[in-house]
Amino acid sequence: MQKYILLLFVICFLLSACSNQPLNKQSRSEQGIIYSPAMKKDMPYSVYLPPGWDKQEALPLIIMLHGAGGNHRTFDKYNAGERLDELILAGDLPRAIIVNPEGELGFWENWFDGTRHYRDWVVKDLMPHIQKSYPTLACPEHCHVTGISMGGHGALRFAYYEPETFSSIAVISGPIFTKTYKNKFSLRSVLIKLLLPTKRIWGDIKNGNGSKTPKDIDPFVSWVENPNMQDIRLFLTWGDKDHTGIREANELFQKHLETNQRPHSWLVYEGKHKWYDWHTVIAESVRFHIDRKANTTTDVSG
């Protein structure tokens, strides 16, 4: 029992985005559950609808992938919907339907060992259901993905595996897994490797026995060289006080894209790896997805 308590504590301490912000005990979003053939079980989700929405209004669709330690209710838990409501009612934010799927601690991957298929659950099971239940606009032009923390990794990979489904990707404080950059040694990174079933998720990437070769899945390569991804718009954002590995990897990735003349937008926000700090950039990601004229290339870190 002590082993499982320690495991739970370490995962929550190292991976979750905790905040001292007051939590919302009521759900702002609509809640749903459907059977997922990809996951072979019922999977829950939530749907944010903008103020005054009715079924006659077809809107863009944004899939929001939660981080480790989060779930499909985290968006409501930290009052993200209420913040978006305020901006929409003030005329400062485009209207969109935002879907928060349940992703557990699966890194939004189709696992290499075949036991779990989180990406297929979202793209093949949930999205068709949402598009039938709500009048969303057509993909790929009006379909987008925002990923937070662990979800940022998932968003980058969604673009790689589903380039014909989404027109834009937003990565909020996401880890950038690449051989081009090696995270500094830290207790956090070591414990993550020990606790996560990495070979079950990705295969033996180090020795080239994964579902894809290291070059195929490396975002430093795919976002520059993959012709299927050239038309997908990319937005990166991280905090000036974010986790060191995430901050430095994003800085390096952004410079790499810039050097290779790969168009993208980016924003360094003032804050840490917490939901309280993400409210502003969640709104910026909505603007980026829907308002193609939005200018998000900003460095506030000094």
PDB file of N, CA and C in Angstrom, residues 188-273:
ATOM      1  N   ARG A 188      12.990  15.134 -11.001  1.00  0.00           N
ATOM      2  CA  ARG A 188      11.700  15.043 -11.677  1.00  0.00           C
ATOM      3  C   ARG A 188      11.792  14.189 -12.930  1.00  0.00           C
ATOM      4  N   SER A 189      12.781  14.455 -13.788  1.00  0.00           N
ATOM      5  CA  SER A 189      12.893  13.711 -15.043  1.00  0.00           C
ATOM      6  C   SER A 189      13.230  12.248 -14.803  1.00  0.00           C
ATOM      7  N   VAL A 190      14.053  11.981 -13.811  1.00  0.00           N
ATOM      8  CA  VAL A 190      14.428  10.597 -13.498  1.00  0.00           C
ATOM      9  C   VAL A 190      13.213   9.820 -13.002  1.00  0.00           C
ATOM     10  N   LEU A 191      12.447  10.415 -12.094  1.00  0.00           N
ATOM     11  CA  LEU A 191      11.289   9.718 -11.543  1.00  0.00           C
ATOM     12  C   LEU A 191      10.203   9.500 -12.595  1.00  0.00           C
ATOM     13  N   ILE A 192      10.057  10.459 -13.514  1.00  0.00           N
ATOM     14  CA  ILE A 192       9.084  10.279 -14.589  1.00  0.00           C
ATOM     15  C   ILE A 192       9.435   9.039 -15.413  1.00  0.00           C
ATOM     16  N   LYS A 193      10.710   8.899 -15.750  1.00  0.00           N
ATOM     17  CA  LYS A 193      11.136   7.747 -16.547  1.00  0.00           C
ATOM     18  C   LYS A 193      10.931   6.446 -15.792  1.00  0.00           C
ATOM     19  N   LEU A 194      11.114   6.488 -14.479  1.00  0.00           N
ATOM     20  CA  LEU A 194      10.953   5.274 -13.680  1.00  0.00           C
ATOM     21  C   LEU A 194       9.480   4.900 -13.514  1.00  0.00           C
ATOM     22  N   LEU A 195       8.614   5.904 -13.431  1.00  0.00           N
ATOM     23  CA  LEU A 195       7.213   5.650 -13.122  1.00  0.00           C
ATOM     24  C   LEU A 195       6.350   5.387 -14.347  1.00  0.00           C
ATOM     25  N   LEU A 196       6.689   5.993 -15.473  1.00  0.00           N
ATOM     26  CA  LEU A 196       5.870   5.823 -16.663  1.00  0.00           C
ATOM     27  C   LEU A 196       6.262   4.562 -17.438  1.00  0.00           C
ATOM     28  N   PRO A 197       5.295   3.845 -17.991  1.00  0.00           N
ATOM     29  CA  PRO A 197       5.602   2.664 -18.816  1.00  0.00           C
ATOM     30  C   PRO A 197       6.021   3.085 -20.218  1.00  0.00           C
ATOM     31  N   THR A 198       7.192   3.698 -20.317  1.00  0.00           N
ATOM     32  CA  THR A 198       7.604   4.330 -21.580  1.00  0.00           C
ATOM     33  C   THR A 198       7.669   3.348 -22.748  1.00  0.00           C
ATOM     34  N   LYS A 199       8.158   2.127 -22.513  1.00  0.00           N
ATOM     35  CA  LYS A 199       8.246   1.168 -23.624  1.00  0.00           C
ATOM     36  C   LYS A 199       6.873   0.692 -24.062  1.00  0.00           C
ATOM     37  N   ARG A 200       5.930   0.625 -23.127  1.00  0.00           N
ATOM     38  CA  ARG A 200       4.565   0.267 -23.509  1.00  0.00           C
ATOM     39  C   ARG A 200       3.931   1.382 -24.337  1.00  0.00           C
ATOM     40  N   ILE A 201       4.277   2.623 -24.027  1.00  0.00           N
ATOM     41  CA  ILE A 201       3.689   3.752 -24.740  1.00  0.00           C
ATOM     42  C   ILE A 201       4.344   3.964 -26.099  1.00  0.00           C
ATOM     43  N   TRP A 202       5.697   4.042 -26.100  1.00  0.00           N
ATOM     44  CA  TRP A 202       6.407   4.439 -27.315  1.00  0.00           C
ATOM     45  C   TRP A 202       7.271   3.336 -27.930  1.00  0.00           C
ATOM     46  N   GLY A 203       7.408   2.196 -27.263  1.00  0.00           N
ATOM     47  CA  GLY A 203       8.346   1.194 -27.735  1.00  0.00           C
ATOM     48  C   GLY A 203       9.764   1.579 -27.332  1.00  0.00           C
ATOM     49  N   ASP A 204      10.731   0.860 -27.822  1.00  0.00           N
ATOM     50  CA  ASP A 204      12.124   1.130 -27.493  1.00  0.00           C
ATOM     51  C   ASP A 204      12.675   2.168 -28.469  1.00  0.00           C
ATOM     52  N   ILE A 205      12.290   3.423 -28.234  1.00  0.00           N
ATOM     53  CA  ILE A 205      12.681   4.511 -29.131  1.00  0.00           C
ATOM     54  C   ILE A 205      14.195   4.652 -29.193  1.00  0.00           C
ATOM     55  N   LYS A 206      14.861   4.467 -28.073  1.00  0.00           N
ATOM     56  CA  LYS A 206      16.307   4.658 -28.010  1.00  0.00           C
ATOM     57  C   LYS A 206      17.036   3.772 -29.010  1.00  0.00           C
ATOM     58  N   ASN A 207      16.573   2.530 -29.159  1.00  0.00           N
ATOM     59  CA  ASN A 207      17.225   1.586 -30.063  1.00  0.00           C
ATOM     60  C   ASN A 207      16.492   1.422 -31.394  1.00  0.00           C
ATOM     61  N   GLY A 208      15.545   2.320 -31.648  1.00  0.00           N
ATOM     62  CA  GLY A 208      14.870   2.297 -32.951  1.00  0.00           C
ATOM     63  C   GLY A 208      13.822   1.229 -33.104  1.00  0.00           C
ATOM     64  N   ASN A 209      13.293   0.679 -31.979  1.00  0.00           N
ATOM     65  CA  ASN A 209      12.288  -0.380 -32.068  1.00  0.00           C
ATOM     66  C   ASN A 209      10.895   0.121 -31.730  1.00  0.00           C
ATOM     67  N   GLY A 210      10.698   1.428 -31.781  1.00  0.00           N
ATOM     68  CA  GLY A 210       9.395   1.987 -31.484  1.00  0.00           C
ATOM     69  C   GLY A 210       8.476   1.925 -32.683  1.00  0.00           C
ATOM     70  N   SER A 211       7.281   2.527 -32.508  1.00  0.00           N
ATOM     71  CA  SER A 211       6.297   2.510 -33.586  1.00  0.00           C
ATOM     72  C   SER A 211       6.765   3.336 -34.780  1.00  0.00           C
ATOM     73  N   LYS A 212       7.639   4.283 -34.530  1.00  0.00           N
ATOM     74  CA  LYS A 212       8.259   5.075 -35.585  1.00  0.00           C
ATOM     75  C   LYS A 212       9.732   5.238 -35.220  1.00  0.00           C
ATOM     76  N   THR A 213      10.554   5.501 -36.211  1.00  0.00           N
ATOM     77  CA  THR A 213      11.958   5.739 -35.900  1.00  0.00           C
ATOM     78  C   THR A 213      12.091   7.072 -35.204  1.00  0.00           C
ATOM     79  N   PRO A 214      13.164   7.289 -34.443  1.00  0.00           N
ATOM     80  CA  PRO A 214      13.351   8.571 -33.756  1.00  0.00           C
ATOM     81  C   PRO A 214      13.253   9.767 -34.693  1.00  0.00           C
ATOM     82  N   LYS A 215      13.758   9.641 -35.923  1.00  0.00           N
ATOM     83  CA  LYS A 215      13.691  10.762 -36.855  1.00  0.00           C
ATOM     84  C   LYS A 215      12.262  11.065 -37.258  1.00  0.00           C
ATOM     85  N   ASP A 216      11.464  10.024 -37.453  1.00  0.00           N
ATOM     86  CA  ASP A 216      10.079  10.221 -37.866  1.00  0.00           C
ATOM     87  C   ASP A 216       9.288  11.048 -36.853  1.00  0.00           C
ATOM     88  N   ILE A 217       9.473  10.752 -35.581  1.00  0.00           N
ATOM     89  CA  ILE A 217       8.618  11.359 -34.560  1.00  0.00           C
ATOM     90  C   ILE A 217       9.228  12.595 -33.930  1.00  0.00           C
ATOM     91  N   ASP A 218      10.472  12.921 -34.221  1.00  0.00           N
ATOM     92  CA  ASP A 218      11.132  14.065 -33.618  1.00  0.00           C
ATOM     93  C   ASP A 218      10.498  15.354 -34.153  1.00  0.00           C
ATOM     94  N   PRO A 219       9.902  16.188 -33.273  1.00  0.00           N
ATOM     95  CA  PRO A 219       9.269  17.417 -33.763  1.00  0.00           C
ATOM     96  C   PRO A 219      10.251  18.377 -34.425  1.00  0.00           C
ATOM     97  N   PHE A 220      11.523  18.327 -34.031  1.00  0.00           N
ATOM     98  CA  PHE A 220      12.517  19.177 -34.674  1.00  0.00           C
ATOM     99  C   PHE A 220      12.668  18.820 -36.157  1.00  0.00           C
ATOM    100  N   VAL A 221      12.383  17.576 -36.486  1.00  0.00           N
ATOM    101  CA  VAL A 221      12.457  17.126 -37.875  1.00  0.00           C
ATOM    102  C   VAL A 221      11.107  17.263 -38.561  1.00  0.00           C
ATOM    103  N   SER A 222      10.064  16.718 -37.948  1.00  0.00           N
ATOM    104  CA  SER A 222       8.762  16.639 -38.619  1.00  0.00           C
ATOM    105  C   SER A 222       8.169  18.007 -38.902  1.00  0.00           C
ATOM    106  N   TRP A 223       8.318  18.955 -37.988  1.00  0.00           N
ATOM    107  CA  TRP A 223       7.704  20.267 -38.189  1.00  0.00           C
ATOM    108  C   TRP A 223       8.463  21.115 -39.201  1.00  0.00           C
ATOM    109  N   VAL A 224       9.636  20.650 -39.627  1.00  0.00           N
ATOM    110  CA  VAL A 224      10.401  21.361 -40.650  1.00  0.00           C
ATOM    111  C   VAL A 224      10.384  20.613 -41.981  1.00  0.00           C
ATOM    112  N   GLU A 225      10.495  19.282 -41.925  1.00  0.00           N
ATOM    113  CA  GLU A 225      10.705  18.499 -43.143  1.00  0.00           C
ATOM    114  C   GLU A 225       9.474  17.769 -43.663  1.00  0.00           C
ATOM    115  N   ASN A 226       8.498  17.506 -42.814  1.00  0.00           N
ATOM    116  CA  ASN A 226       7.342  16.710 -43.241  1.00  0.00           C
ATOM    117  C   ASN A 226       6.428  17.539 -44.142  1.00  0.00           C
ATOM    118  N   PRO A 227       6.313  17.204 -45.432  1.00  0.00           N
ATOM    119  CA  PRO A 227       5.492  18.016 -46.340  1.00  0.00           C
ATOM    120  C   PRO A 227       4.018  17.995 -45.989  1.00  0.00           C
ATOM    121  N   ASN A 228       3.561  16.935 -45.314  1.00  0.00           N
ATOM    122  CA  ASN A 228       2.154  16.834 -44.948  1.00  0.00           C
ATOM    123  C   ASN A 228       1.764  17.829 -43.853  1.00  0.00           C
ATOM    124  N   MET A 229       2.782  18.372 -43.164  1.00  0.00           N
ATOM    125  CA  MET A 229       2.509  19.273 -42.055  1.00  0.00           C
ATOM    126  C   MET A 229       2.776  20.733 -42.385  1.00  0.00           C
ATOM    127  N   GLN A 230       3.161  21.017 -43.591  1.00  0.00           N
ATOM    128  CA  GLN A 230       3.577  22.374 -43.938  1.00  0.00           C
ATOM    129  C   GLN A 230       2.453  23.401 -43.831  1.00  0.00           C
ATOM    130  N   ASP A 231       1.216  22.983 -44.032  1.00  0.00           N
ATOM    131  CA  ASP A 231       0.098  23.926 -43.999  1.00  0.00           C
ATOM    132  C   ASP A 231      -0.546  24.039 -42.615  1.00  0.00           C
ATOM    133  N   ILE A 232      -0.059  23.261 -41.655  1.00  0.00           N
ATOM    134  CA  ILE A 232      -0.624  23.314 -40.307  1.00  0.00           C
ATOM    135  C   ILE A 232       0.018  24.469 -39.540  1.00  0.00           C
ATOM    136  N   ARG A 233      -0.804  25.346 -39.015  1.00  0.00           N
ATOM    137  CA  ARG A 233      -0.305  26.485 -38.257  1.00  0.00           C
ATOM    138  C   ARG A 233       0.044  26.051 -36.841  1.00  0.00           C
ATOM    139  N   LEU A 234       1.122  26.619 -36.300  1.00  0.00           N
ATOM    140  CA  LEU A 234       1.645  26.193 -34.997  1.00  0.00           C
ATOM    141  C   LEU A 234       1.828  27.390 -34.073  1.00  0.00           C
ATOM    142  N   PHE A 235       1.343  27.237 -32.836  1.00  0.00           N
ATOM    143  CA  PHE A 235       1.502  28.246 -31.789  1.00  0.00           C
ATOM    144  C   PHE A 235       2.148  27.594 -30.577  1.00  0.00           C
ATOM    145  N   LEU A 236       3.272  28.136 -30.125  1.00  0.00           N
ATOM    146  CA  LEU A 236       3.975  27.662 -28.932  1.00  0.00           C
ATOM    147  C   LEU A 236       3.898  28.718 -27.843  1.00  0.00           C
ATOM    148  N   THR A 237       3.638  28.302 -26.617  1.00  0.00           N
ATOM    149  CA  THR A 237       3.670  29.242 -25.504  1.00  0.00           C
ATOM    150  C   THR A 237       4.157  28.530 -24.248  1.00  0.00           C
ATOM    151  N   TRP A 238       4.965  29.220 -23.465  1.00  0.00           N
ATOM    152  CA  TRP A 238       5.501  28.686 -22.216  1.00  0.00           C
ATOM    153  C   TRP A 238       5.749  29.842 -21.269  1.00  0.00           C
ATOM    154  N   GLY A 239       5.892  29.541 -19.991  1.00  0.00           N
ATOM    155  CA  GLY A 239       6.046  30.581 -18.991  1.00  0.00           C
ATOM    156  C   GLY A 239       7.489  30.971 -18.755  1.00  0.00           C
ATOM    157  N   ASP A 240       7.707  32.240 -18.382  1.00  0.00           N
ATOM    158  CA  ASP A 240       9.061  32.680 -18.084  1.00  0.00           C
ATOM    159  C   ASP A 240       9.583  32.054 -16.795  1.00  0.00           C
ATOM    160  N   LYS A 241       8.660  31.461 -15.992  1.00  0.00           N
ATOM    161  CA  LYS A 241       9.047  30.747 -14.772  1.00  0.00           C
ATOM    162  C   LYS A 241       8.590  29.291 -14.845  1.00  0.00           C
ATOM    163  N   ASP A 242       8.458  28.778 -16.050  1.00  0.00           N
ATOM    164  CA  ASP A 242       8.010  27.399 -16.276  1.00  0.00           C
ATOM    165  C   ASP A 242       9.076  26.422 -15.791  1.00  0.00           C
ATOM    166  N   HIS A 243       8.748  25.113 -15.793  1.00  0.00           N
ATOM    167  CA  HIS A 243       9.757  24.104 -15.478  1.00  0.00           C
ATOM    168  C   HIS A 243      10.964  24.309 -16.389  1.00  0.00           C
ATOM    169  N   THR A 244      12.150  24.178 -15.843  1.00  0.00           N
ATOM    170  CA  THR A 244      13.370  24.476 -16.598  1.00  0.00           C
ATOM    171  C   THR A 244      13.452  23.687 -17.902  1.00  0.00           C
ATOM    172  N   GLY A 245      13.205  22.388 -17.843  1.00  0.00           N
ATOM    173  CA  GLY A 245      13.299  21.564 -19.041  1.00  0.00           C
ATOM    174  C   GLY A 245      12.305  21.978 -20.101  1.00  0.00           C
ATOM    175  N   ILE A 246      11.076  22.292 -19.694  1.00  0.00           N
ATOM    176  CA  ILE A 246      10.056  22.709 -20.650  1.00  0.00           C
ATOM    177  C   ILE A 246      10.402  24.070 -21.239  1.00  0.00           C
ATOM    178  N   ARG A 247      10.833  24.986 -20.388  1.00  0.00           N
ATOM    179  CA  ARG A 247      11.172  26.323 -20.881  1.00  0.00           C
ATOM    180  C   ARG A 247      12.328  26.277 -21.877  1.00  0.00           C
ATOM    181  N   GLU A 248      13.390  25.576 -21.537  1.00  0.00           N
ATOM    182  CA  GLU A 248      14.575  25.548 -22.405  1.00  0.00           C
ATOM    183  C   GLU A 248      14.305  24.778 -23.694  1.00  0.00           C
ATOM    184  N   ALA A 249      13.546  23.686 -23.615  1.00  0.00           N
ATOM    185  CA  ALA A 249      13.244  22.917 -24.821  1.00  0.00           C
ATOM    186  C   ALA A 249      12.367  23.719 -25.778  1.00  0.00           C
ATOM    187  N   ASN A 250      11.390  24.455 -25.239  1.00  0.00           N
ATOM    188  CA  ASN A 250      10.548  25.286 -26.090  1.00  0.00           C
ATOM    189  C   ASN A 250      11.331  26.428 -26.722  1.00  0.00           C
ATOM    190  N   GLU A 251      12.231  27.022 -25.952  1.00  0.00           N
ATOM    191  CA  GLU A 251      13.066  28.092 -26.503  1.00  0.00           C
ATOM    192  C   GLU A 251      13.916  27.573 -27.660  1.00  0.00           C
ATOM    193  N   LEU A 252      14.484  26.408 -27.471  1.00  0.00           N
ATOM    194  CA  LEU A 252      15.325  25.822 -28.512  1.00  0.00           C
ATOM    195  C   LEU A 252      14.494  25.445 -29.740  1.00  0.00           C
ATOM    196  N   PHE A 253      13.305  24.881 -29.503  1.00  0.00           N
ATOM    197  CA  PHE A 253      12.428  24.491 -30.605  1.00  0.00           C
ATOM    198  C   PHE A 253      11.986  25.715 -31.404  1.00  0.00           C
ATOM    199  N   GLN A 254      11.629  26.781 -30.691  1.00  0.00           N
ATOM    200  CA  GLN A 254      11.200  28.001 -31.371  1.00  0.00           C
ATOM    201  C   GLN A 254      12.323  28.568 -32.235  1.00  0.00           C
ATOM    202  N   LYS A 255      13.534  28.595 -31.701  1.00  0.00           N
ATOM    203  CA  LYS A 255      14.687  29.094 -32.466  1.00  0.00           C
ATOM    204  C   LYS A 255      14.983  28.196 -33.665  1.00  0.00           C
ATOM    205  N   HIS A 256      14.813  26.891 -33.479  1.00  0.00           N
ATOM    206  CA  HIS A 256      15.022  25.937 -34.561  1.00  0.00           C
ATOM    207  C   HIS A 256      14.030  26.196 -35.700  1.00  0.00           C
ATOM    208  N   LEU A 257      12.762  26.412 -35.350  1.00  0.00           N
ATOM    209  CA  LEU A 257      11.753  26.702 -36.370  1.00  0.00           C
ATOM    210  C   LEU A 257      12.068  28.019 -37.079  1.00  0.00           C
ATOM    211  N   GLU A 258      12.487  28.987 -36.311  1.00  0.00           N
ATOM    212  CA  GLU A 258      12.822  30.291 -36.884  1.00  0.00           C
ATOM    213  C   GLU A 258      14.015  30.185 -37.830  1.00  0.00           C
ATOM    214  N   THR A 259      15.046  29.467 -37.410  1.00  0.00           N
ATOM    215  CA  THR A 259      16.244  29.301 -38.234  1.00  0.00           C
ATOM    216  C   THR A 259      15.925  28.606 -39.543  1.00  0.00           C
ATOM    217  N   ASN A 260      15.016  27.634 -39.476  1.00  0.00           N
ATOM    218  CA  ASN A 260      14.649  26.880 -40.672  1.00  0.00           C
ATOM    219  C   ASN A 260      13.467  27.492 -41.416  1.00  0.00           C
ATOM    220  N   GLN A 261      13.126  28.720 -41.037  1.00  0.00           N
ATOM    221  CA  GLN A 261      12.084  29.487 -41.723  1.00  0.00           C
ATOM    222  C   GLN A 261      10.752  28.750 -41.787  1.00  0.00           C
ATOM    223  N   ARG A 262      10.452  28.060 -40.694  1.00  0.00           N
ATOM    224  CA  ARG A 262       9.162  27.394 -40.577  1.00  0.00           C
ATOM    225  C   ARG A 262       8.211  28.373 -39.887  1.00  0.00           C
ATOM    226  N   PRO A 263       7.186  28.894 -40.586  1.00  0.00           N
ATOM    227  CA  PRO A 263       6.283  29.873 -39.974  1.00  0.00           C
ATOM    228  C   PRO A 263       5.612  29.315 -38.714  1.00  0.00           C
ATOM    229  N   HIS A 264       5.529  30.138 -37.682  1.00  0.00           N
ATOM    230  CA  HIS A 264       4.896  29.752 -36.434  1.00  0.00           C
ATOM    231  C   HIS A 264       4.666  31.013 -35.604  1.00  0.00           C
ATOM    232  N   SER A 265       3.869  30.900 -34.578  1.00  0.00           N
ATOM    233  CA  SER A 265       3.673  31.976 -33.615  1.00  0.00           C
ATOM    234  C   SER A 265       4.103  31.483 -32.254  1.00  0.00           C
ATOM    235  N   TRP A 266       4.491  32.411 -31.378  1.00  0.00           N
ATOM    236  CA  TRP A 266       4.939  31.998 -30.051  1.00  0.00           C
ATOM    237  C   TRP A 266       4.729  33.121 -29.050  1.00  0.00           C
ATOM    238  N   LEU A 267       4.623  32.729 -27.794  1.00  0.00           N
ATOM    239  CA  LEU A 267       4.374  33.680 -26.728  1.00  0.00           C
ATOM    240  C   LEU A 267       5.008  33.166 -25.438  1.00  0.00           C
ATOM    241  N   VAL A 268       5.789  34.004 -24.795  1.00  0.00           N
ATOM    242  CA  VAL A 268       6.300  33.708 -23.453  1.00  0.00           C
ATOM    243  C   VAL A 268       5.423  34.474 -22.468  1.00  0.00           C
ATOM    244  N   TYR A 269       4.655  33.749 -21.669  1.00  0.00           N
ATOM    245  CA  TYR A 269       3.766  34.417 -20.729  1.00  0.00           C
ATOM    246  C   TYR A 269       4.458  34.581 -19.375  1.00  0.00           C
ATOM    247  N   GLU A 270       3.967  35.499 -18.582  1.00  0.00           N
ATOM    248  CA  GLU A 270       4.503  35.732 -17.250  1.00  0.00           C
ATOM    249  C   GLU A 270       3.855  34.750 -16.282  1.00  0.00           C
ATOM    250  N   GLY A 271       4.625  33.782 -15.818  1.00  0.00           N
ATOM    251  CA  GLY A 271       4.049  32.830 -14.882  1.00  0.00           C
ATOM    252  C   GLY A 271       4.728  31.481 -14.893  1.00  0.00           C
ATOM    253  N   LYS A 272       4.136  30.562 -14.144  1.00  0.00           N
ATOM    254  CA  LYS A 272       4.685  29.235 -13.943  1.00  0.00           C
ATOM    255  C   LYS A 272       3.864  28.197 -14.706  1.00  0.00           C
ATOM    256  N   HIS A 273       4.085  26.930 -14.319  1.00  0.00           N
ATOM    257  CA  HIS A 273       3.415  25.795 -14.937  1.00  0.00           C
ATOM    258  C   HIS A 273       2.140  25.503 -14.149  1.00  0.00           C
TER     259      HIS A 273
END
